[in-house]
Amino acid sequence: MGPCLRPLFGGWTSHRTGQWRWIYWVLFIIVGAVFALTLIMPETLGTIILKKKAARLNKGNDTNIYITESDLHVVPLSSRLKTAMLRPFILMFMEPIVLFMNFYLSFVYSLLYATFFAFPIAFEEIRGWNAGMTGVSFVSIIVSDYLFTLAGQSVRIRAHYRSGF
């Protein structure tokens, strides 16, 4: 859905303002608003919450006896980076389902991004639509995405109930 919203909003933004640069200004405004929201969101990572609680207890009791398990087992940054960089490749080549899902998703995204080139040709150049209406044509992809997702979920739910779980 996300990749299809860009042509929808970007088409109308460039059509109304007459400049393609305004697409980026609108993007910067949205990114700034989302960033401001992330600053006021509460922390949800368990290890960070425990560290803050231990620090609060240590400060309130004038002691240093409260520590977390992550403080006891400090993993060097180089080791964490190595694990984070290698794990996706290990999973991709050692787990066939991950490899085949990568192939499938790369095919699906290649088709989706091919429409980003085909739709403006088909609707702007051939049919004479403006950029805003060409962006509206991407709603068909959003609707079909939701319909296929709902159909897949209903098949999965029926299979779940048939299996007796």
PDB file of C-alpha atoms in Angstrom:
ATOM      1  CA  MET A   1       0.000   0.000   0.000  1.00  0.00           C
ATOM      2  CA  GLY A   2       2.797   2.404   0.876  1.00  0.00           C
ATOM      3  CA  PRO A   3       4.485   2.428  -2.536  1.00  0.00           C
ATOM      4  CA  CYS A   4       1.113   3.088  -4.204  1.00  0.00           C
ATOM      5  CA  LEU A   5       0.272   6.055  -1.989  1.00  0.00           C
ATOM      6  CA  ARG A   6       3.275   8.006  -3.221  1.00  0.00           C
ATOM      7  CA  PRO A   7       1.989   8.379  -6.801  1.00  0.00           C
ATOM      8  CA  LEU A   8      -1.472   9.197  -5.482  1.00  0.00           C
ATOM      9  CA  PHE A   9      -0.391  12.045  -3.206  1.00  0.00           C
ATOM     10  CA  GLY A  10       2.620  13.024  -5.289  1.00  0.00           C
ATOM     11  CA  GLY A  11       0.539  13.309  -8.454  1.00  0.00           C
ATOM     12  CA  TRP A  12      -1.961  15.673  -6.872  1.00  0.00           C
ATOM     13  CA  THR A  13       0.762  17.672  -5.121  1.00  0.00           C
ATOM     14  CA  SER A  14       2.696  18.246  -8.331  1.00  0.00           C
ATOM     15  CA  HIS A  15      -0.513  18.941 -10.277  1.00  0.00           C
ATOM     16  CA  ARG A  16      -1.822  21.520  -7.784  1.00  0.00           C
ATOM     17  CA  THR A  17       1.480  23.302  -7.187  1.00  0.00           C
ATOM     18  CA  GLY A  18       2.807  23.002 -10.718  1.00  0.00           C
ATOM     19  CA  GLN A  19       6.212  21.921  -9.400  1.00  0.00           C
ATOM     20  CA  TRP A  20       7.534  18.438  -8.777  1.00  0.00           C
ATOM     21  CA  ARG A  21       9.777  19.763  -5.994  1.00  0.00           C
ATOM     22  CA  TRP A  22       6.808  20.211  -3.687  1.00  0.00           C
ATOM     23  CA  ILE A  23       6.515  16.441  -3.488  1.00  0.00           C
ATOM     24  CA  TYR A  24       9.751  16.417  -1.496  1.00  0.00           C
ATOM     25  CA  TRP A  25       8.681  19.328   0.726  1.00  0.00           C
ATOM     26  CA  VAL A  26       5.492  17.468   1.629  1.00  0.00           C
ATOM     27  CA  LEU A  27       7.590  14.361   2.325  1.00  0.00           C
ATOM     28  CA  PHE A  28       9.890  16.376   4.625  1.00  0.00           C
ATOM     29  CA  ILE A  29       6.858  17.760   6.500  1.00  0.00           C
ATOM     30  CA  ILE A  30       5.456  14.251   7.019  1.00  0.00           C
ATOM     31  CA  VAL A  31       8.853  12.893   8.115  1.00  0.00           C
ATOM     32  CA  GLY A  32       9.227  15.787  10.574  1.00  0.00           C
ATOM     33  CA  ALA A  33       5.776  15.111  12.063  1.00  0.00           C
ATOM     34  CA  VAL A  34       6.508  11.392  12.414  1.00  0.00           C
ATOM     35  CA  PHE A  35       9.890  12.147  13.993  1.00  0.00           C
ATOM     36  CA  ALA A  36       8.221  14.484  16.509  1.00  0.00           C
ATOM     37  CA  LEU A  37       5.776  11.703  17.386  1.00  0.00           C
ATOM     38  CA  THR A  38       8.621   9.247  17.977  1.00  0.00           C
ATOM     39  CA  LEU A  39      10.153  11.634  20.511  1.00  0.00           C
ATOM     40  CA  ILE A  40       7.068  11.467  22.730  1.00  0.00           C
ATOM     41  CA  MET A  41       6.435   7.727  22.391  1.00  0.00           C
ATOM     42  CA  PRO A  42       7.216   5.631  25.475  1.00  0.00           C
ATOM     43  CA  GLU A  43      10.063   3.120  25.400  1.00  0.00           C
ATOM     44  CA  THR A  44       8.985  -0.476  24.786  1.00  0.00           C
ATOM     45  CA  LEU A  45      12.278  -2.412  24.648  1.00  0.00           C
ATOM     46  CA  GLY A  46      12.478  -4.550  27.767  1.00  0.00           C
ATOM     47  CA  THR A  47      16.204  -4.215  28.400  1.00  0.00           C
ATOM     48  CA  ILE A  48      16.048  -0.403  28.213  1.00  0.00           C
ATOM     49  CA  ILE A  49      13.035  -0.296  30.539  1.00  0.00           C
ATOM     50  CA  LEU A  50      14.890  -2.476  33.060  1.00  0.00           C
ATOM     51  CA  LYS A  51      18.028  -0.305  32.825  1.00  0.00           C
ATOM     52  CA  LYS A  52      15.978   2.825  33.521  1.00  0.00           C
ATOM     53  CA  LYS A  53      14.231   1.123  36.441  1.00  0.00           C
ATOM     54  CA  ALA A  54      17.563  -0.027  37.915  1.00  0.00           C
ATOM     55  CA  ALA A  55      18.994   3.482  37.542  1.00  0.00           C
ATOM     56  CA  ARG A  56      15.892   4.962  39.212  1.00  0.00           C
ATOM     57  CA  LEU A  57      16.137   2.472  42.107  1.00  0.00           C
ATOM     58  CA  ASN A  58      19.878   3.119  42.503  1.00  0.00           C
ATOM     59  CA  LYS A  59      19.316   6.867  42.558  1.00  0.00           C
ATOM     60  CA  GLY A  60      16.394   6.639  44.980  1.00  0.00           C
ATOM     61  CA  ASN A  61      18.268   4.385  47.426  1.00  0.00           C
ATOM     62  CA  ASP A  62      21.761   5.928  47.020  1.00  0.00           C
ATOM     63  CA  THR A  63      23.275   2.597  46.012  1.00  0.00           C
ATOM     64  CA  ASN A  64      24.659   0.744  43.010  1.00  0.00           C
ATOM     65  CA  ILE A  65      23.361  -2.752  43.765  1.00  0.00           C
ATOM     66  CA  TYR A  66      20.558  -2.749  41.189  1.00  0.00           C
ATOM     67  CA  ILE A  67      21.856  -3.919  37.814  1.00  0.00           C
ATOM     68  CA  THR A  68      20.264  -5.650  34.861  1.00  0.00           C
ATOM     69  CA  GLU A  69      21.257  -8.888  33.185  1.00  0.00           C
ATOM     70  CA  SER A  70      22.298  -6.970  30.081  1.00  0.00           C
ATOM     71  CA  ASP A  71      24.759  -5.006  32.248  1.00  0.00           C
ATOM     72  CA  LEU A  72      26.345  -8.275  33.364  1.00  0.00           C
ATOM     73  CA  HIS A  73      26.765  -9.699  29.851  1.00  0.00           C
ATOM     74  CA  VAL A  74      28.007  -6.784  27.765  1.00  0.00           C
ATOM     75  CA  VAL A  75      28.571  -7.865  24.156  1.00  0.00           C
ATOM     76  CA  PRO A  76      31.108  -5.757  22.239  1.00  0.00           C
ATOM     77  CA  LEU A  77      29.760  -3.564  19.458  1.00  0.00           C
ATOM     78  CA  SER A  78      31.902  -5.311  16.846  1.00  0.00           C
ATOM     79  CA  SER A  79      30.372  -8.668  17.769  1.00  0.00           C
ATOM     80  CA  ARG A  80      26.827  -7.268  17.641  1.00  0.00           C
ATOM     81  CA  LEU A  81      27.479  -5.659  14.249  1.00  0.00           C
ATOM     82  CA  LYS A  82      28.965  -8.869  12.886  1.00  0.00           C
ATOM     83  CA  THR A  83      25.927 -10.854  14.034  1.00  0.00           C
ATOM     84  CA  ALA A  84      23.486  -8.272  12.662  1.00  0.00           C
ATOM     85  CA  MET A  85      25.216  -8.167   9.268  1.00  0.00           C
ATOM     86  CA  LEU A  86      25.695 -11.910   8.812  1.00  0.00           C
ATOM     87  CA  ARG A  87      22.403 -13.283  10.164  1.00  0.00           C
ATOM     88  CA  PRO A  88      20.212 -12.265   7.167  1.00  0.00           C
ATOM     89  CA  PHE A  89      22.577 -13.949   4.723  1.00  0.00           C
ATOM     90  CA  ILE A  90      22.856 -17.070   6.854  1.00  0.00           C
ATOM     91  CA  LEU A  91      19.077 -17.295   7.054  1.00  0.00           C
ATOM     92  CA  MET A  92      18.706 -16.717   3.321  1.00  0.00           C
ATOM     93  CA  PHE A  93      21.118 -19.446   2.268  1.00  0.00           C
ATOM     94  CA  MET A  94      20.432 -21.972   5.029  1.00  0.00           C
ATOM     95  CA  GLU A  95      16.622 -21.755   5.112  1.00  0.00           C
ATOM     96  CA  PRO A  96      14.937 -22.582   1.780  1.00  0.00           C
ATOM     97  CA  ILE A  97      11.667 -20.881   2.727  1.00  0.00           C
ATOM     98  CA  VAL A  98      13.478 -17.573   3.271  1.00  0.00           C
ATOM     99  CA  LEU A  99      15.258 -17.907  -0.067  1.00  0.00           C
ATOM    100  CA  PHE A 100      12.049 -18.671  -1.975  1.00  0.00           C
ATOM    101  CA  MET A 101      10.162 -15.867  -0.219  1.00  0.00           C
ATOM    102  CA  ASN A 102      12.964 -13.499  -1.286  1.00  0.00           C
ATOM    103  CA  PHE A 103      12.527 -14.637  -4.894  1.00  0.00           C
ATOM    104  CA  TYR A 104       8.753 -14.274  -4.696  1.00  0.00           C
ATOM    105  CA  LEU A 105       8.848 -10.811  -3.111  1.00  0.00           C
ATOM    106  CA  SER A 106      11.466  -9.581  -5.575  1.00  0.00           C
ATOM    107  CA  PHE A 107       9.192 -10.697  -8.430  1.00  0.00           C
ATOM    108  CA  VAL A 108       6.132  -9.031  -6.880  1.00  0.00           C
ATOM    109  CA  TYR A 109       7.982  -5.776  -6.240  1.00  0.00           C
ATOM    110  CA  SER A 110       9.434  -5.798  -9.751  1.00  0.00           C
ATOM    111  CA  LEU A 111       5.888  -5.991 -11.124  1.00  0.00           C
ATOM    112  CA  LEU A 112       4.716  -3.242  -8.788  1.00  0.00           C
ATOM    113  CA  TYR A 113       7.538  -0.901  -9.695  1.00  0.00           C
ATOM    114  CA  ALA A 114       7.051  -1.670 -13.387  1.00  0.00           C
ATOM    115  CA  THR A 115       3.578  -0.154 -13.028  1.00  0.00           C
ATOM    116  CA  PHE A 116       5.205   3.056 -11.810  1.00  0.00           C
ATOM    117  CA  PHE A 117       6.694   3.394 -15.284  1.00  0.00           C
ATOM    118  CA  ALA A 118       3.767   1.986 -17.242  1.00  0.00           C
ATOM    119  CA  PHE A 119       0.873   3.902 -15.660  1.00  0.00           C
ATOM    120  CA  PRO A 120       2.116   7.414 -16.550  1.00  0.00           C
ATOM    121  CA  ILE A 121       2.646   6.297 -20.146  1.00  0.00           C
ATOM    122  CA  ALA A 122      -0.759   4.631 -20.355  1.00  0.00           C
ATOM    123  CA  PHE A 123      -2.746   7.335 -18.600  1.00  0.00           C
ATOM    124  CA  GLU A 124      -0.877  10.622 -19.089  1.00  0.00           C
ATOM    125  CA  GLU A 125       0.627  10.253 -22.556  1.00  0.00           C
ATOM    126  CA  ILE A 126      -1.993   8.061 -24.236  1.00  0.00           C
ATOM    127  CA  ARG A 127      -5.216   9.093 -22.457  1.00  0.00           C
ATOM    128  CA  GLY A 128      -4.228  12.661 -21.600  1.00  0.00           C
ATOM    129  CA  TRP A 129      -4.905  12.481 -17.855  1.00  0.00           C
ATOM    130  CA  ASN A 130      -3.187  14.931 -15.530  1.00  0.00           C
ATOM    131  CA  ALA A 131      -0.674  13.782 -12.902  1.00  0.00           C
ATOM    132  CA  GLY A 132      -3.276  13.763 -10.134  1.00  0.00           C
ATOM    133  CA  MET A 133      -5.695  11.496 -11.975  1.00  0.00           C
ATOM    134  CA  THR A 134      -2.833   9.214 -12.970  1.00  0.00           C
ATOM    135  CA  GLY A 135      -2.037   8.877  -9.255  1.00  0.00           C
ATOM    136  CA  VAL A 136      -5.675   7.947  -8.597  1.00  0.00           C
ATOM    137  CA  SER A 137      -5.256   5.015 -10.985  1.00  0.00           C
ATOM    138  CA  PHE A 138      -2.930   3.450  -8.392  1.00  0.00           C
ATOM    139  CA  VAL A 139      -5.927   3.042  -6.071  1.00  0.00           C
ATOM    140  CA  SER A 140      -6.783  -0.044  -8.133  1.00  0.00           C
ATOM    141  CA  ILE A 141      -3.561  -1.679  -6.903  1.00  0.00           C
ATOM    142  CA  ILE A 142      -4.345  -0.725  -3.295  1.00  0.00           C
ATOM    143  CA  VAL A 143      -7.885  -2.161  -3.551  1.00  0.00           C
ATOM    144  CA  SER A 144      -6.688  -5.392  -5.185  1.00  0.00           C
ATOM    145  CA  ASP A 145      -3.990  -5.738  -2.524  1.00  0.00           C
ATOM    146  CA  TYR A 146      -6.593  -5.536   0.237  1.00  0.00           C
ATOM    147  CA  LEU A 147      -8.977  -7.909  -1.545  1.00  0.00           C
ATOM    148  CA  PHE A 148      -6.304 -10.562  -2.023  1.00  0.00           C
ATOM    149  CA  THR A 149      -5.166 -10.128   1.581  1.00  0.00           C
ATOM    150  CA  LEU A 150      -8.723 -10.630   2.843  1.00  0.00           C
ATOM    151  CA  ALA A 151      -9.200 -13.651   0.577  1.00  0.00           C
ATOM    152  CA  GLY A 152      -5.953 -15.184   1.801  1.00  0.00           C
ATOM    153  CA  GLN A 153      -6.908 -14.590   5.421  1.00  0.00           C
ATOM    154  CA  SER A 154     -10.323 -16.187   4.962  1.00  0.00           C
ATOM    155  CA  VAL A 155      -8.735 -19.269   3.350  1.00  0.00           C
ATOM    156  CA  ARG A 156      -6.228 -19.472   6.198  1.00  0.00           C
ATOM    157  CA  ILE A 157      -8.966 -19.144   8.853  1.00  0.00           C
ATOM    158  CA  ARG A 158     -11.096 -21.847   7.219  1.00  0.00           C
ATOM    159  CA  ALA A 159      -8.099 -24.183   7.034  1.00  0.00           C
ATOM    160  CA  HIS A 160      -7.353 -23.481  10.693  1.00  0.00           C
ATOM    161  CA  TYR A 161     -10.884 -24.428  11.789  1.00  0.00           C
ATOM    162  CA  ARG A 162     -10.931 -27.537   9.577  1.00  0.00           C
ATOM    163  CA  SER A 163      -7.743 -28.789  11.183  1.00  0.00           C
ATOM    164  CA  GLY A 164      -9.483 -28.838  14.563  1.00  0.00           C
ATOM    165  CA  PHE A 165      -7.366 -26.294  16.417  1.00  0.00           C
TER     166      PHE A 165
END
